[in-house]
mmCIF file of C-alpha atoms in Angstrom:
data_model
loop_
_atom_site.group_PDB
_atom_site.id
_atom_site.type_symbol
_atom_site.label_atom_id
_atom_site.label_comp_id
_atom_site.label_asym_id
_atom_site.label_seq_id
_atom_site.Cartn_x
_atom_site.Cartn_y
_atom_site.Cartn_z
ATOM 1 C CA UNK F 122 -18.027 24.094 8.253
ATOM 2 C CA UNK F 123 -19.221 20.647 9.290
ATOM 3 C CA UNK F 124 -17.117 18.642 11.701
ATOM 4 C CA UNK F 125 -15.323 15.592 10.273
ATOM 5 C CA UNK F 126 -16.382 12.324 11.870
ATOM 6 C CA UNK F 127 -13.698 9.693 12.129
ATOM 7 C CA UNK F 128 -14.480 5.958 12.283
ATOM 8 C CA UNK F 129 -11.362 5.393 14.393
ATOM 9 C CA UNK F 130 -11.095 8.502 16.482
ATOM 10 C CA UNK F 131 -7.948 7.585 18.337
ATOM 11 C CA UNK F 132 -5.834 5.171 16.274
ATOM 12 C CA UNK F 133 -2.698 3.603 17.701
ATOM 13 C CA UNK F 134 0.390 5.153 16.131
ATOM 14 C CA UNK F 135 3.482 2.988 15.583
ATOM 15 C CA UNK F 136 7.132 3.839 15.149
ATOM 16 C CA UNK F 137 8.443 4.002 11.598
ATOM 17 C CA UNK F 138 11.120 1.597 10.415
ATOM 18 C CA UNK F 139 14.600 3.040 9.879
ATOM 19 C CA UNK F 140 15.487 4.299 6.421
ATOM 20 C CA UNK F 141 17.051 1.599 4.267
ATOM 21 C CA UNK F 142 20.745 2.027 3.632
ATOM 22 C CA UNK F 143 21.435 2.174 -0.125
ATOM 23 C CA UNK F 144 24.479 0.202 -1.112
ATOM 24 C CA UNK F 145 26.937 1.199 -3.843
ATOM 25 C CA UNK F 146 25.677 -1.673 -6.011
ATOM 26 C CA UNK F 147 22.094 -0.428 -5.736
ATOM 27 C CA UNK F 148 23.164 3.038 -6.929
ATOM 28 C CA UNK F 149 25.010 1.592 -9.931
ATOM 29 C CA UNK F 150 22.717 1.835 -12.974
ATOM 30 C CA UNK F 151 24.404 -1.192 -14.550
ATOM 31 C CA UNK F 152 23.840 -3.454 -11.555
ATOM 32 C CA UNK F 153 20.583 -5.400 -11.712
ATOM 33 C CA UNK F 154 19.435 -6.193 -8.225
ATOM 34 C CA UNK F 155 16.342 -8.219 -7.436
ATOM 35 C CA UNK F 156 13.313 -6.497 -5.971
ATOM 36 C CA UNK F 157 12.755 -7.714 -2.413
ATOM 37 C CA UNK F 158 10.145 -7.265 0.295
ATOM 38 C CA UNK F 159 11.915 -4.295 1.872
ATOM 39 C CA UNK F 160 12.024 -2.443 -1.437
ATOM 40 C CA UNK F 161 8.282 -3.023 -1.950
ATOM 41 C CA UNK F 162 7.556 -2.047 1.632
ATOM 42 C CA UNK F 163 9.508 1.184 1.056
ATOM 43 C CA UNK F 164 7.254 1.897 -1.926
ATOM 44 C CA UNK F 165 4.061 1.660 0.140
ATOM 45 C CA UNK F 166 5.022 2.680 3.699
ATOM 46 C CA UNK F 167 4.545 6.401 3.082
ATOM 47 C CA UNK F 168 1.062 6.129 1.592
ATOM 48 C CA UNK F 169 -1.200 8.513 3.522
ATOM 49 C CA UNK F 170 -4.231 7.179 5.333
ATOM 50 C CA UNK F 171 -7.362 8.631 3.775
ATOM 51 C CA UNK F 172 -8.886 9.509 7.151
ATOM 52 C CA UNK F 173 -5.894 10.529 9.333
ATOM 53 C CA UNK F 174 -2.792 12.692 8.754
ATOM 54 C CA UNK F 175 -0.649 9.598 9.242
ATOM 55 C CA UNK F 176 0.996 7.096 6.937
ATOM 56 C CA UNK F 177 -0.102 3.491 6.533
ATOM 57 C CA UNK F 178 3.163 2.449 8.212
ATOM 58 C CA UNK F 179 2.522 4.677 11.203
ATOM 59 C CA UNK F 180 -0.897 3.131 11.610
ATOM 60 C CA UNK F 181 0.577 -0.380 11.179
ATOM 61 C CA UNK F 182 -1.725 -0.959 8.176
ATOM 62 C CA UNK F 183 1.272 -2.077 6.163
ATOM 63 C CA UNK F 184 4.199 -4.077 7.544
ATOM 64 C CA UNK F 185 7.245 -5.484 5.860
ATOM 65 C CA UNK F 186 6.479 -8.938 7.260
ATOM 66 C CA UNK F 187 3.200 -8.904 5.272
ATOM 67 C CA UNK F 188 4.972 -8.297 1.914
ATOM 68 C CA UNK F 189 6.026 -11.264 -0.199
ATOM 69 C CA UNK F 190 8.077 -10.868 -3.329
ATOM 70 C CA UNK F 191 9.238 -13.405 -5.880
ATOM 71 C CA UNK F 192 11.400 -11.476 -8.322
ATOM 72 C CA UNK F 193 12.070 -14.637 -10.360
ATOM 73 C CA UNK F 194 8.324 -15.238 -10.763
ATOM 74 C CA UNK F 195 7.490 -11.487 -11.039
ATOM 75 C CA UNK F 196 5.001 -11.777 -8.198
ATOM 76 C CA UNK F 197 4.290 -9.355 -5.367
ATOM 77 C CA UNK F 198 1.765 -10.081 -2.655
ATOM 78 C CA UNK F 199 0.862 -7.462 -0.058
ATOM 79 C CA UNK F 200 -1.468 -7.957 2.897
ATOM 80 C CA UNK F 201 -2.715 -4.889 4.776
ATOM 81 C CA UNK F 202 -4.455 -4.654 8.108
ATOM 82 C CA UNK F 203 -7.167 -1.949 8.547
ATOM 83 C CA UNK F 204 -7.060 -0.227 11.945
ATOM 84 C CA UNK F 205 -10.614 -1.362 12.788
ATOM 85 C CA UNK F 206 -12.554 -4.452 11.584
ATOM 86 C CA UNK F 207 -15.360 -2.358 10.015
ATOM 87 C CA UNK F 208 -13.147 0.221 8.270
ATOM 88 C CA UNK F 209 -15.112 1.708 5.379
ATOM 89 C CA UNK F 210 -11.860 2.902 3.808
ATOM 90 C CA UNK F 211 -10.444 -0.604 3.344
ATOM 91 C CA UNK F 212 -11.144 -0.786 -0.377
ATOM 92 C CA UNK F 213 -9.732 2.703 -0.922
ATOM 93 C CA UNK F 214 -6.556 1.801 1.008
ATOM 94 C CA UNK F 215 -6.194 -1.380 -1.016
ATOM 95 C CA UNK F 216 -6.626 0.570 -4.245
ATOM 96 C CA UNK F 217 -4.019 3.112 -3.176
ATOM 97 C CA UNK F 218 -1.497 0.293 -2.398
ATOM 98 C CA UNK F 219 -2.275 -1.398 -5.723
ATOM 99 C CA UNK F 220 -1.975 1.832 -7.750
ATOM 100 C CA UNK F 221 1.333 2.787 -6.016
ATOM 101 C CA UNK F 222 2.816 -0.627 -6.823
ATOM 102 C CA UNK F 223 1.551 -0.635 -10.404
ATOM 103 C CA UNK F 224 3.127 2.741 -10.940
ATOM 104 C CA UNK F 225 6.392 1.836 -9.167
ATOM 105 C CA UNK F 226 7.187 -1.741 -10.150
ATOM 106 C CA UNK F 227 8.314 -2.965 -13.562
ATOM 107 C CA UNK F 228 5.326 -3.991 -15.731
ATOM 108 C CA UNK F 229 6.278 -7.656 -15.551
ATOM 109 C CA UNK F 230 5.065 -7.939 -11.961
ATOM 110 C CA UNK F 231 1.708 -9.377 -11.019
ATOM 111 C CA UNK F 232 0.450 -7.547 -7.937
ATOM 112 C CA UNK F 233 -1.945 -9.075 -5.383
ATOM 113 C CA UNK F 234 -3.257 -6.855 -2.573
ATOM 114 C CA UNK F 235 -5.437 -8.449 0.100
ATOM 115 C CA UNK F 236 -6.626 -7.779 3.613
ATOM 116 C CA UNK F 237 -4.806 -9.723 6.295
ATOM 117 C CA UNK F 238 -6.965 -12.748 7.070
ATOM 118 C CA UNK F 239 -9.458 -12.096 9.879
ATOM 119 C CA UNK F 240 -8.722 -8.355 10.027
ATOM 120 C CA UNK F 241 -11.939 -7.012 8.478
ATOM 121 C CA UNK F 242 -15.610 -7.944 8.575
ATOM 122 C CA UNK F 243 -15.900 -7.635 4.725
ATOM 123 C CA UNK F 244 -12.543 -9.184 3.970
ATOM 124 C CA UNK F 245 -13.806 -11.523 1.195
ATOM 125 C CA UNK F 246 -15.742 -8.792 -0.589
ATOM 126 C CA UNK F 247 -12.906 -6.269 -0.435
ATOM 127 C CA UNK F 248 -10.372 -8.883 -1.621
ATOM 128 C CA UNK F 249 -12.674 -9.815 -4.515
ATOM 129 C CA UNK F 250 -12.906 -6.189 -5.601
ATOM 130 C CA UNK F 251 -9.148 -5.649 -5.349
ATOM 131 C CA UNK F 252 -8.440 -8.791 -7.373
ATOM 132 C CA UNK F 253 -10.838 -7.922 -10.199
ATOM 133 C CA UNK F 254 -8.914 -6.045 -12.870
ATOM 134 C CA UNK F 255 -12.088 -4.701 -14.513
ATOM 135 C CA UNK F 256 -13.395 -3.327 -11.219
ATOM 136 C CA UNK F 257 -10.031 -1.728 -10.438
ATOM 137 C CA UNK F 258 -9.895 -0.215 -13.906
ATOM 138 C CA UNK F 259 -13.436 1.105 -13.547
ATOM 139 C CA UNK F 260 -12.635 2.605 -10.165
ATOM 140 C CA UNK F 261 -9.637 4.384 -11.563
ATOM 141 C CA UNK F 262 -11.745 5.931 -14.321
ATOM 142 C CA UNK F 263 -13.709 7.745 -11.637
ATOM 143 C CA UNK F 264 -11.949 11.143 -11.499
ATOM 144 C CA UNK F 265 -13.009 11.862 -7.890
ATOM 145 C CA UNK F 266 -11.805 8.487 -6.660
ATOM 146 C CA UNK F 267 -8.552 8.842 -8.570
ATOM 147 C CA UNK F 268 -8.009 12.275 -7.033
ATOM 148 C CA UNK F 269 -8.470 10.802 -3.522
ATOM 149 C CA UNK F 270 -6.047 7.976 -4.311
ATOM 150 C CA UNK F 271 -3.505 10.436 -5.709
ATOM 151 C CA UNK F 272 -3.752 12.453 -2.464
ATOM 152 C CA UNK F 273 -3.016 9.294 -0.553
ATOM 153 C CA UNK F 274 0.117 8.771 -2.682
ATOM 154 C CA UNK F 275 1.598 12.275 -2.211
ATOM 155 C CA UNK F 276 4.448 11.886 0.201
ATOM 156 C CA UNK F 277 4.305 14.456 2.984
ATOM 157 C CA UNK F 278 7.450 15.508 4.769
#
């Protein structure tokens, strides 16, 4: 069996945020609460990194402070920060975040996923790919790529 080569052999690991306390109103099916940045962060924080057995939160790739939500305008913007500036998995990570949000949020939401400015050497190219609906749709038609994305989305205990 060939050895796996990592781009970032020894990534920094960060502490996870505390679990969000669910209020009585949030559990009430008849109560309509607005989606906020913490709720969106909770949707993406447990996405698995495609290279390491860690979550995107543990690698500090996603942070609540980089999530913007306008429930009234049905807009979600997420910036993510690859662990290294030449990360070849950046597009895959962005696709995983986008797919998770598209599957989790109500259809009315427009989702923008971008790399944190200055965090990647191919930031503009990756952002262009992630913003192009046709490219995203074509990527998700690739069964192998979809399988990899789905593995990133399986929550590990």
